[in-house]
């Protein structure tokens, strides 16, 4: 029933335009009563994005299940979680591409989409906040963890959406996962550790000499963010 | 007139609640006709955030004026541009704090705020895109520049808003600029170069040995993002 309504709604939005289609039109096309519509969707906008609620729930569950333990890099976990959104779009390329075009034309749908994107971002930030403050207690450390969490979550969402948009603009022809992975690599290279690198987790040795020269020696597999962290703390120690 | 209407509206929103206040109530309080309201504000929501349009225009002008030339680090420029928003909030602490509390209670205002934040983000990303693709021509380079621009703009906005929120939660008592600068430092340390560091712009020397060891030597004042860039490209060359 939910799917029938969403399909009827989307057909009408494409035929007549989003604003010109009423809920009465939708239920007439689907052959059900008006109340049925509101049982499944709080608004017309929700019928355009019928899978986000489930995807948000899947994301939370994924992070609770696969995002735990010191061996799991937090940034890897949120990138993997973001890929659940890619997969949802890639599962139905034609629908996703048509919806992308519709959304660009209807301001109300763009606003709705912004709210949804924000909910994904909050989900990722909430997870990262927990990871970055779990081991420590002081208020300042918690605040720094929250800042880091919010910045990384925003960067992951921006990169993900850049990759997804590249795929949508290609008409859903290319590989959505590849486009998103490529974009996420920018964030992972700076903030995260590659999965392989994380396994060995080698650290960098950094020295700051009297005459203001930094010398760093690190195994080639060292995660870049750890190297950066070490240089930063070495510079802060003097 | 515009200011009188915004003040009357805000008084009423605090007294009766946002949803319970009509445009008729507002114009009655301000002592003007109904049309006057819509001449200045497209909607009730706009009256809650009367200064964002001007601030967005100021931001665009600031970037066009102060964001040009090779000596200007693009990330420094967008951080400075974001501070225009801080200054707008800090110019009227009591109003900003009351509005922050009101916005948290009214979903419609949060949605409106999301749209405004998104416009700031697009302004910053548009500037960065121009800076990162100005010198080059190939399609791939332009796409990489756009990705980098969107990720950094999102990170700057997230950091800025974290700092601003810290200040708003303190009741507008602390130093707003200091809170925002502290938060933005996280982004500048990774993506940008400090203003002083940029002047000398010293680079890092990086070598990758046969037996998988990276050795890096850099002046202490080297901008961290350049060091990271050098390590990345050294690792990519093998």
Short mmCIF file of C-alpha atoms in Angstrom, two decimals:
data_model
loop_
_atom_site.label_atom_id
_atom_site.label_comp_id
_atom_site.label_asym_id
_atom_site.label_seq_id
_atom_site.Cartn_x
_atom_site.Cartn_y
_atom_site.Cartn_z
CA UNK A 1 0.00 0.00 0.00
CA UNK A 2 2.78 2.42 0.99
CA UNK A 3 4.65 1.60 -2.21
CA UNK A 4 1.50 1.90 -4.36
CA UNK A 5 0.85 5.36 -2.92
CA UNK A 6 4.44 6.50 -3.43
CA UNK A 7 4.37 5.28 -7.03
CA UNK A 8 1.05 6.94 -7.80
CA UNK A 9 2.28 10.16 -6.22
CA UNK A 10 5.53 10.17 -8.19
CA UNK A 11 3.79 9.46 -11.50
CA UNK A 12 1.49 12.42 -10.91
CA UNK A 13 4.33 14.72 -9.84
CA UNK A 14 6.11 13.98 -13.11
CA UNK A 15 2.93 14.32 -15.21
CA UNK A 16 1.41 17.44 -13.64
CA UNK A 17 4.12 18.94 -11.48
CA UNK A 18 4.51 18.69 -7.70
CA UNK A 19 2.58 21.82 -6.75
CA UNK A 20 -0.28 21.05 -9.13
CA UNK A 21 -0.88 17.57 -7.68
CA UNK A 22 -3.18 17.26 -4.64
CA UNK A 23 -3.39 14.44 -2.13
CA UNK A 24 -6.89 13.79 -3.52
CA UNK A 25 -5.35 13.24 -6.98
CA UNK A 26 -2.90 10.76 -5.49
CA UNK A 27 -5.42 8.67 -3.59
CA UNK A 28 -7.73 8.66 -6.64
CA UNK A 29 -4.89 7.30 -8.82
CA UNK A 30 -3.95 4.73 -6.16
CA UNK A 31 -7.60 3.78 -5.66
CA UNK A 32 -7.63 4.26 -1.87
CA UNK A 33 -9.15 6.66 0.64
CA UNK A 34 -7.61 9.99 1.68
CA UNK A 35 -6.85 8.76 5.19
CA UNK A 36 -4.68 5.97 3.85
CA UNK A 37 -2.28 8.52 2.43
CA UNK A 38 -1.73 10.28 5.74
CA UNK A 39 -1.38 6.95 7.53
CA UNK A 40 1.82 6.40 5.55
CA UNK A 41 3.05 9.90 4.78
CA UNK A 42 2.83 13.02 6.96
CA UNK A 43 2.99 15.21 3.84
CA UNK A 44 3.24 15.20 0.04
CA UNK A 45 6.98 15.83 0.37
CA UNK A 46 7.44 12.61 2.33
CA UNK A 47 5.95 10.60 -0.54
CA UNK A 48 8.79 11.86 -2.79
CA UNK A 49 11.40 10.44 -0.41
CA UNK A 50 9.72 7.28 0.86
CA UNK A 51 12.92 5.44 1.86
CA UNK A 52 14.85 7.96 3.98
CA UNK A 53 13.22 6.99 7.28
CA UNK A 54 14.23 3.37 6.80
CA UNK A 55 17.71 4.38 5.66
CA UNK A 56 18.19 6.59 8.72
CA UNK A 57 17.18 3.69 10.94
CA UNK A 58 19.56 1.38 9.03
CA UNK A 59 22.38 3.88 9.49
CA UNK A 60 21.87 4.08 13.24
CA UNK A 61 21.75 0.29 13.48
CA UNK A 62 24.84 -0.08 11.29
CA UNK A 63 26.87 2.26 13.51
CA UNK A 64 25.68 0.54 16.69
CA UNK A 65 26.60 -2.87 15.26
CA UNK A 66 29.70 -2.26 13.15
CA UNK A 67 31.02 0.99 14.58
CA UNK A 68 32.24 -0.30 17.92
CA UNK A 69 35.67 -1.36 19.13
CA UNK A 70 39.10 0.27 19.00
CA UNK A 71 39.96 -1.55 15.77
CA UNK A 72 37.23 0.37 13.94
CA UNK A 73 38.39 3.77 12.75
CA UNK A 74 35.53 6.22 13.45
CA UNK A 75 35.94 7.97 10.08
CA UNK A 76 35.90 4.66 8.21
CA UNK A 77 32.70 3.77 10.06
CA UNK A 78 30.87 6.98 9.11
CA UNK A 79 32.04 6.67 5.48
CA UNK A 80 30.68 3.11 5.39
CA UNK A 81 27.44 4.34 6.98
CA UNK A 82 27.12 7.09 4.35
CA UNK A 83 27.39 4.42 1.65
CA UNK A 84 24.01 3.06 2.82
CA UNK A 85 22.51 6.22 1.31
CA UNK A 86 24.42 5.66 -1.95
CA UNK A 87 23.09 2.13 -2.10
CA UNK A 88 19.51 3.28 -1.56
CA UNK A 89 19.83 5.68 -4.53
CA UNK A 90 21.69 3.14 -6.68
CA UNK A 91 19.04 0.46 -6.06
CA UNK A 92 16.68 2.37 -8.36
CA UNK A 93 18.70 4.57 -10.74
CA UNK A 94 15.80 5.70 -12.95
CA UNK A 95 13.65 6.81 -10.01
CA UNK A 96 16.64 8.50 -8.33
CA UNK A 97 17.58 10.47 -11.44
CA UNK A 98 13.99 11.58 -12.10
CA UNK A 99 13.60 12.61 -8.48
CA UNK A 100 16.88 14.54 -8.59
CA UNK A 101 15.55 16.54 -11.56
CA UNK A 102 12.17 17.09 -9.88
CA UNK A 103 13.80 18.21 -6.63
CA UNK A 104 15.92 20.80 -8.42
CA UNK A 105 12.74 22.39 -9.81
CA UNK A 106 10.63 22.47 -6.63
CA UNK A 107 11.90 24.72 -3.79
CA UNK A 108 9.72 22.90 -1.23
CA UNK A 109 11.38 19.59 -2.10
CA UNK A 110 14.84 21.12 -1.83
CA UNK A 111 13.99 22.38 1.66
CA UNK A 112 12.67 18.97 2.59
CA UNK A 113 15.86 17.35 1.29
CA UNK A 114 17.99 19.76 3.33
CA UNK A 115 16.19 18.61 6.50
CA UNK A 116 16.78 14.98 5.63
CA UNK A 117 20.46 15.57 4.87
CA UNK A 118 20.75 17.35 8.21
CA UNK A 119 19.31 14.30 9.99
CA UNK A 120 21.93 12.04 8.38
CA UNK A 121 24.63 14.52 9.42
CA UNK A 122 23.37 14.55 13.00
CA UNK A 123 23.32 10.76 13.08
CA UNK A 124 26.95 10.59 11.94
CA UNK A 125 28.02 13.43 14.27
CA UNK A 126 26.30 11.76 17.23
CA UNK A 127 28.22 8.56 16.62
CA UNK A 128 31.56 10.38 16.18
CA UNK A 129 30.95 12.44 19.34
CA UNK A 130 30.56 9.22 21.29
CA UNK A 131 33.75 7.78 19.82
CA UNK A 132 35.85 10.90 20.40
CA UNK A 133 34.76 11.46 23.98
CA UNK A 134 34.31 7.87 25.16
CA UNK A 135 37.76 7.47 26.67
CA UNK A 136 38.02 10.87 28.33
CA UNK A 137 36.08 12.79 30.89
CA UNK A 138 37.01 16.50 31.16
CA UNK A 139 34.54 19.06 29.83
CA UNK A 140 37.09 20.60 27.47
CA UNK A 141 37.90 17.24 25.90
CA UNK A 142 34.19 16.52 25.39
CA UNK A 143 33.76 19.94 23.72
CA UNK A 144 36.75 19.32 21.44
CA UNK A 145 35.36 15.89 20.57
CA UNK A 146 31.99 17.42 19.70
CA UNK A 147 33.64 20.02 17.47
CA UNK A 148 35.71 17.41 15.67
CA UNK A 149 32.63 15.19 15.31
CA UNK A 150 30.53 17.96 13.77
CA UNK A 151 33.24 19.09 11.36
CA UNK A 152 34.00 15.56 10.16
CA UNK A 153 30.31 14.65 9.82
CA UNK A 154 29.73 17.78 7.71
CA UNK A 155 32.77 16.98 5.55
CA UNK A 156 31.64 13.38 5.03
CA UNK A 157 28.12 14.43 4.07
CA UNK A 158 29.43 17.11 1.68
CA UNK A 159 31.82 14.66 0.02
CA UNK A 160 29.17 11.94 -0.18
CA UNK A 161 26.67 14.29 -1.76
CA UNK A 162 29.25 15.55 -4.25
CA UNK A 163 29.88 11.96 -5.36
CA UNK A 164 26.19 11.10 -5.44
CA UNK A 165 25.43 14.23 -7.49
CA UNK A 166 28.16 13.31 -9.99
CA UNK A 167 26.43 9.98 -10.46
CA UNK A 168 22.91 11.51 -10.70
CA UNK A 169 24.12 14.03 -13.29
CA UNK A 170 25.55 11.18 -15.34
CA UNK A 171 21.95 9.95 -15.56
CA UNK A 172 22.69 7.07 -13.19
CA UNK A 173 24.90 5.43 -15.84
CA UNK A 174 28.24 5.22 -14.03
CA UNK A 175 29.07 3.36 -10.85
CA UNK A 176 27.50 5.23 -7.92
CA UNK A 177 29.71 3.51 -5.33
CA UNK A 178 32.87 4.42 -7.23
CA UNK A 179 31.83 8.08 -7.53
CA UNK A 180 31.07 8.28 -3.81
CA UNK A 181 34.21 6.37 -2.78
CA UNK A 182 36.34 8.73 -4.83
CA UNK A 183 34.79 11.77 -3.12
CA UNK A 184 35.01 10.25 0.36
CA UNK A 185 38.72 9.54 -0.16
CA UNK A 186 39.39 13.27 0.21
CA UNK A 187 37.95 13.19 3.73
CA UNK A 188 39.48 9.84 4.66
CA UNK A 189 42.94 10.96 3.56
CA UNK A 190 42.80 13.89 5.92
CA UNK A 191 40.69 12.74 8.86
CA UNK A 192 40.65 8.97 8.76
CA UNK A 193 42.92 6.04 8.36
CA UNK A 194 42.52 3.67 5.44
CA UNK A 195 41.20 0.29 6.56
CA UNK A 196 44.50 -1.44 5.80
CA UNK A 197 46.57 1.26 7.43
CA UNK A 198 44.42 1.13 10.56
CA UNK A 199 45.22 -2.53 11.08
CA UNK A 200 48.89 -1.89 11.69
CA UNK A 201 48.33 1.66 13.01
CA UNK A 202 52.00 2.66 12.91
CA UNK A 203 52.85 6.02 14.40
CA UNK A 204 55.19 8.77 13.30
CA UNK A 205 58.24 9.96 15.21
CA UNK A 206 58.53 13.72 15.16
CA UNK A 207 61.31 15.91 16.48
CA UNK A 208 61.47 19.71 16.56
CA UNK A 209 65.05 20.99 16.67
CA UNK A 210 66.33 24.13 18.39
CA UNK A 211 66.69 25.91 15.06
CA UNK A 212 63.04 25.49 14.12
CA UNK A 213 63.17 22.46 11.88
CA UNK A 214 60.72 19.57 12.14
CA UNK A 215 62.03 16.13 11.29
CA UNK A 216 59.51 13.34 10.95
CA UNK A 217 60.10 9.66 10.32
CA UNK A 218 57.15 7.35 9.76
CA UNK A 219 56.45 3.96 8.20
CA UNK A 220 54.88 4.42 4.76
CA UNK A 221 51.65 2.80 6.01
CA UNK A 222 51.15 5.31 8.80
CA UNK A 223 47.69 6.87 8.72
CA UNK A 224 48.05 10.47 7.62
CA UNK A 225 45.85 11.88 10.38
CA UNK A 226 48.11 10.32 13.01
CA UNK A 227 51.15 11.88 11.36
CA UNK A 228 49.40 15.25 11.35
CA UNK A 229 48.37 14.79 14.98
CA UNK A 230 51.96 13.99 15.96
CA UNK A 231 53.36 17.02 14.14
CA UNK A 232 50.73 19.22 15.71
CA UNK A 233 51.44 18.02 19.21
CA UNK A 234 55.21 18.26 18.68
CA UNK A 235 54.79 21.87 17.61
CA UNK A 236 52.59 22.57 20.60
CA UNK A 237 55.09 21.13 23.10
CA UNK A 238 57.73 23.80 22.75
CA UNK B 1 9.96 50.74 9.12
CA UNK B 2 11.65 47.42 8.44
CA UNK B 3 13.28 47.51 11.87
CA UNK B 4 10.03 48.54 13.58
CA UNK B 5 8.23 45.58 11.99
CA UNK B 6 10.98 43.12 12.93
CA UNK B 7 10.96 44.38 16.52
CA UNK B 8 7.18 44.19 16.82
CA UNK B 9 7.22 40.69 15.34
CA UNK B 10 9.91 39.45 17.71
CA UNK B 11 8.19 40.90 20.78
CA UNK B 12 5.00 39.09 19.83
CA UNK B 13 6.79 35.80 19.08
CA UNK B 14 8.30 35.88 22.57
CA UNK B 15 4.99 36.89 24.22
CA UNK B 16 2.58 34.57 22.40
CA UNK B 17 4.73 32.06 20.55
CA UNK B 18 5.66 32.04 16.87
CA UNK B 19 2.78 29.90 15.60
CA UNK B 20 0.18 31.82 17.61
CA UNK B 21 1.22 35.19 16.17
CA UNK B 22 -0.36 36.30 12.87
CA UNK B 23 0.89 38.91 10.42
CA UNK B 24 -2.21 40.93 11.38
CA UNK B 25 -1.05 40.93 15.01
CA UNK B 26 2.36 42.18 13.92
CA UNK B 27 1.13 45.05 11.75
CA UNK B 28 -1.35 46.08 14.49
CA UNK B 29 1.50 46.24 17.03
CA UNK B 30 3.72 48.18 14.59
CA UNK B 31 0.84 50.49 13.66
CA UNK B 32 1.09 49.94 9.89
CA UNK B 33 -0.92 48.25 7.14
CA UNK B 34 -0.70 44.56 6.22
CA UNK B 35 0.91 45.28 2.87
CA UNK B 36 3.82 47.03 4.55
CA UNK B 37 4.84 43.76 6.21
CA UNK B 38 5.05 41.85 2.94
CA UNK B 39 6.92 44.70 1.30
CA UNK B 40 9.79 44.00 3.69
CA UNK B 41 9.43 40.31 4.52
CA UNK B 42 8.25 37.48 2.25
CA UNK B 43 7.11 35.50 5.32
CA UNK B 44 6.87 35.51 9.12
CA UNK B 45 10.05 33.46 9.25
CA UNK B 46 12.01 36.17 7.45
CA UNK B 47 11.09 38.67 10.14
CA UNK B 48 12.88 36.47 12.72
CA UNK B 49 16.12 36.66 10.74
CA UNK B 50 16.00 40.18 9.34
CA UNK B 51 19.78 40.59 8.82
CA UNK B 52 20.80 37.46 6.89
CA UNK B 53 20.12 38.90 3.43
CA UNK B 54 22.40 41.83 4.11
CA UNK B 55 25.01 39.57 5.67
CA UNK B 56 24.96 37.25 2.63
CA UNK B 57 25.49 40.28 0.38
CA UNK B 58 28.32 41.50 2.64
CA UNK B 59 29.93 38.07 2.49
CA UNK B 60 29.87 38.00 -1.31
CA UNK B 61 31.31 41.51 -1.46
CA UNK B 62 33.98 40.68 1.12
CA UNK B 63 35.18 37.67 -0.89
CA UNK B 64 35.19 39.64 -4.14
CA UNK B 65 37.18 42.43 -2.51
CA UNK B 66 39.49 40.69 -0.04
CA UNK B 67 39.59 37.15 -1.38
CA UNK B 68 41.65 37.76 -4.51
CA UNK B 69 45.34 37.34 -5.23
CA UNK B 70 47.78 34.49 -4.71
CA UNK B 71 48.88 35.91 -1.35
CA UNK B 72 45.40 35.27 0.07
CA UNK B 73 44.96 31.72 1.32
CA UNK B 74 41.48 30.59 0.18
CA UNK B 75 40.73 28.91 3.53
CA UNK B 76 41.76 32.02 5.47
CA UNK B 77 39.45 34.05 3.24
CA UNK B 78 36.39 31.85 3.87
CA UNK B 79 37.11 31.77 7.62
CA UNK B 80 37.27 35.57 7.63
CA UNK B 81 34.05 35.69 5.60
CA UNK B 82 32.33 33.37 8.11
CA UNK B 83 33.28 35.79 10.88
CA UNK B 84 30.91 38.34 9.32
CA UNK B 85 28.12 36.07 10.55
CA UNK B 86 29.65 35.92 14.04
CA UNK B 87 29.84 39.71 14.12
CA UNK B 88 26.18 40.03 13.10
CA UNK B 89 25.15 37.82 16.02
CA UNK B 90 27.58 39.44 18.45
CA UNK B 91 26.32 42.95 17.57
CA UNK B 92 23.12 42.19 19.49
CA UNK B 93 23.77 39.45 22.06
CA UNK B 94 20.42 39.61 23.86
CA UNK B 95 18.39 39.37 20.64
CA UNK B 96 20.65 36.59 19.30
CA UNK B 97 20.34 34.49 22.46
CA UNK B 98 16.55 34.92 22.63
CA UNK B 99 16.24 34.02 18.96
CA UNK B 100 18.44 30.96 19.44
CA UNK B 101 16.07 29.72 22.17
CA UNK B 102 13.00 30.51 20.06
CA UNK B 103 14.44 28.75 17.01
CA UNK B 104 15.10 25.59 18.99
CA UNK B 105 11.41 25.42 19.92
CA UNK B 106 9.86 26.09 16.49
CA UNK B 107 10.49 23.46 13.78
CA UNK B 108 9.55 25.92 11.02
CA UNK B 109 12.26 28.32 12.15
CA UNK B 110 14.85 25.54 12.29
CA UNK B 111 13.99 24.61 8.70
CA UNK B 112 14.27 28.25 7.69
CA UNK B 113 17.64 28.52 9.44
CA UNK B 114 18.87 25.40 7.61
CA UNK B 115 18.09 27.08 4.29
CA UNK B 116 19.97 30.21 5.32
CA UNK B 117 22.98 28.22 6.51
CA UNK B 118 22.96 26.39 3.20
CA UNK B 119 23.10 29.70 1.34
CA UNK B 120 26.16 30.78 3.32
CA UNK B 121 27.75 27.41 2.57
CA UNK B 122 27.06 27.80 -1.16
CA UNK B 123 28.54 31.30 -1.14
CA UNK B 124 31.76 30.03 0.46
CA UNK B 125 31.90 26.95 -1.80
CA UNK B 126 31.37 29.09 -4.90
CA UNK B 127 34.32 31.27 -3.96
CA UNK B 128 36.56 28.29 -3.16
CA UNK B 129 35.58 26.57 -6.42
CA UNK B 130 36.76 29.62 -8.30
CA UNK B 131 40.04 29.72 -6.41
CA UNK B 132 40.79 26.00 -6.80
CA UNK B 133 40.03 25.82 -10.50
CA UNK B 134 41.17 29.28 -11.63
CA UNK B 135 44.65 28.24 -12.71
CA UNK B 136 43.75 24.96 -14.41
CA UNK B 137 41.54 23.90 -17.25
CA UNK B 138 40.96 20.13 -17.48
CA UNK B 139 37.54 18.78 -16.54
CA UNK B 140 38.96 16.43 -13.92
CA UNK B 141 40.82 19.24 -12.16
CA UNK B 142 37.67 21.37 -12.10
CA UNK B 143 35.70 18.45 -10.59
CA UNK B 144 38.39 17.90 -7.93
CA UNK B 145 38.38 21.61 -7.16
CA UNK B 146 34.60 21.56 -6.77
CA UNK B 147 34.80 18.58 -4.41
CA UNK B 148 37.49 20.20 -2.30
CA UNK B 149 35.52 23.47 -2.27
CA UNK B 150 32.30 21.81 -1.08
CA UNK B 151 34.02 19.75 1.62
CA UNK B 152 35.96 22.72 3.01
CA UNK B 153 32.92 25.03 2.88
CA UNK B 154 30.89 22.44 4.82
CA UNK B 155 33.70 22.02 7.36
CA UNK B 156 34.05 25.80 7.84
CA UNK B 157 30.30 26.25 8.31
CA UNK B 158 30.12 23.33 10.78
CA UNK B 159 33.07 24.68 12.79
CA UNK B 160 31.71 28.23 12.74
CA UNK B 161 28.29 27.12 13.92
CA UNK B 162 29.82 25.00 16.67
CA UNK B 163 31.70 28.06 17.96
CA UNK B 164 28.66 30.32 17.59
CA UNK B 165 26.47 27.81 19.44
CA UNK B 166 29.01 27.64 22.29
CA UNK B 167 28.70 31.40 22.63
CA UNK B 168 24.88 31.39 22.38
CA UNK B 169 24.65 28.68 25.03
CA UNK B 170 26.82 30.77 27.34
CA UNK B 171 24.00 33.34 27.11
CA UNK B 172 26.11 35.64 24.94
CA UNK B 173 28.44 36.32 27.90
CA UNK B 174 31.77 35.16 26.53
CA UNK B 175 33.68 36.44 23.53
CA UNK B 176 31.88 35.26 20.37
CA UNK B 177 34.89 35.90 18.11
CA UNK B 178 37.16 33.86 20.37
CA UNK B 179 34.72 30.92 20.45
CA UNK B 180 34.43 30.94 16.66
CA UNK B 181 38.17 31.42 16.08
CA UNK B 182 38.91 28.46 18.34
CA UNK B 183 36.51 26.25 16.37
CA UNK B 184 37.75 27.45 12.98
CA UNK B 185 41.34 26.64 13.99
CA UNK B 186 40.51 22.94 13.62
CA UNK B 187 39.68 23.51 9.94
CA UNK B 188 42.54 25.94 9.30
CA UNK B 189 45.08 23.58 10.82
CA UNK B 190 44.09 20.89 8.39
CA UNK B 191 43.02 22.71 5.23
CA UNK B 192 44.44 26.17 5.43
CA UNK B 193 47.60 28.02 6.28
CA UNK B 194 47.76 30.48 9.13
CA UNK B 195 48.08 34.05 7.93
CA UNK B 196 51.62 34.39 9.30
CA UNK B 197 52.69 31.03 8.01
CA UNK B 198 51.31 31.81 4.55
CA UNK B 199 53.56 34.86 4.25
CA UNK B 200 56.73 32.80 4.26
CA UNK B 201 55.01 29.71 2.79
CA UNK B 202 57.89 27.31 3.50
CA UNK B 203 57.51 23.82 2.07
CA UNK B 204 58.37 20.40 3.41
CA UNK B 205 60.92 18.03 1.94
CA UNK B 206 59.65 14.48 1.89
CA UNK B 207 61.48 11.31 0.91
CA UNK B 208 60.09 7.77 0.74
CA UNK B 209 62.81 5.15 1.10
CA UNK B 210 62.95 1.70 -0.50
CA UNK B 211 62.16 0.05 2.82
CA UNK B 212 58.87 1.91 3.24
CA UNK B 213 59.91 4.71 5.54
CA UNK B 214 58.87 8.33 5.00
CA UNK B 215 61.32 11.00 6.12
CA UNK B 216 60.12 14.57 6.18
CA UNK B 217 62.05 17.72 7.02
CA UNK B 218 60.23 21.04 7.21
CA UNK B 219 60.71 24.46 8.78
CA UNK B 220 58.61 24.78 11.92
CA UNK B 221 56.51 27.51 10.29
CA UNK B 222 55.48 25.32 7.35
CA UNK B 223 51.70 25.29 6.89
CA UNK B 224 50.42 21.89 7.91
CA UNK B 225 48.27 21.38 4.83
CA UNK B 226 51.33 21.84 2.60
CA UNK B 227 53.19 19.23 4.63
CA UNK B 228 50.26 16.85 4.28
CA UNK B 229 50.03 17.57 0.55
CA UNK B 230 53.75 16.84 0.13
CA UNK B 231 53.53 13.55 2.05
CA UNK B 232 50.47 12.53 0.04
CA UNK B 233 52.10 13.25 -3.29
CA UNK B 234 55.33 11.52 -2.21
CA UNK B 235 53.32 8.41 -1.30
CA UNK B 236 51.48 8.58 -4.60
CA UNK B 237 54.66 8.74 -6.69
CA UNK B 238 55.91 5.24 -6.05
#
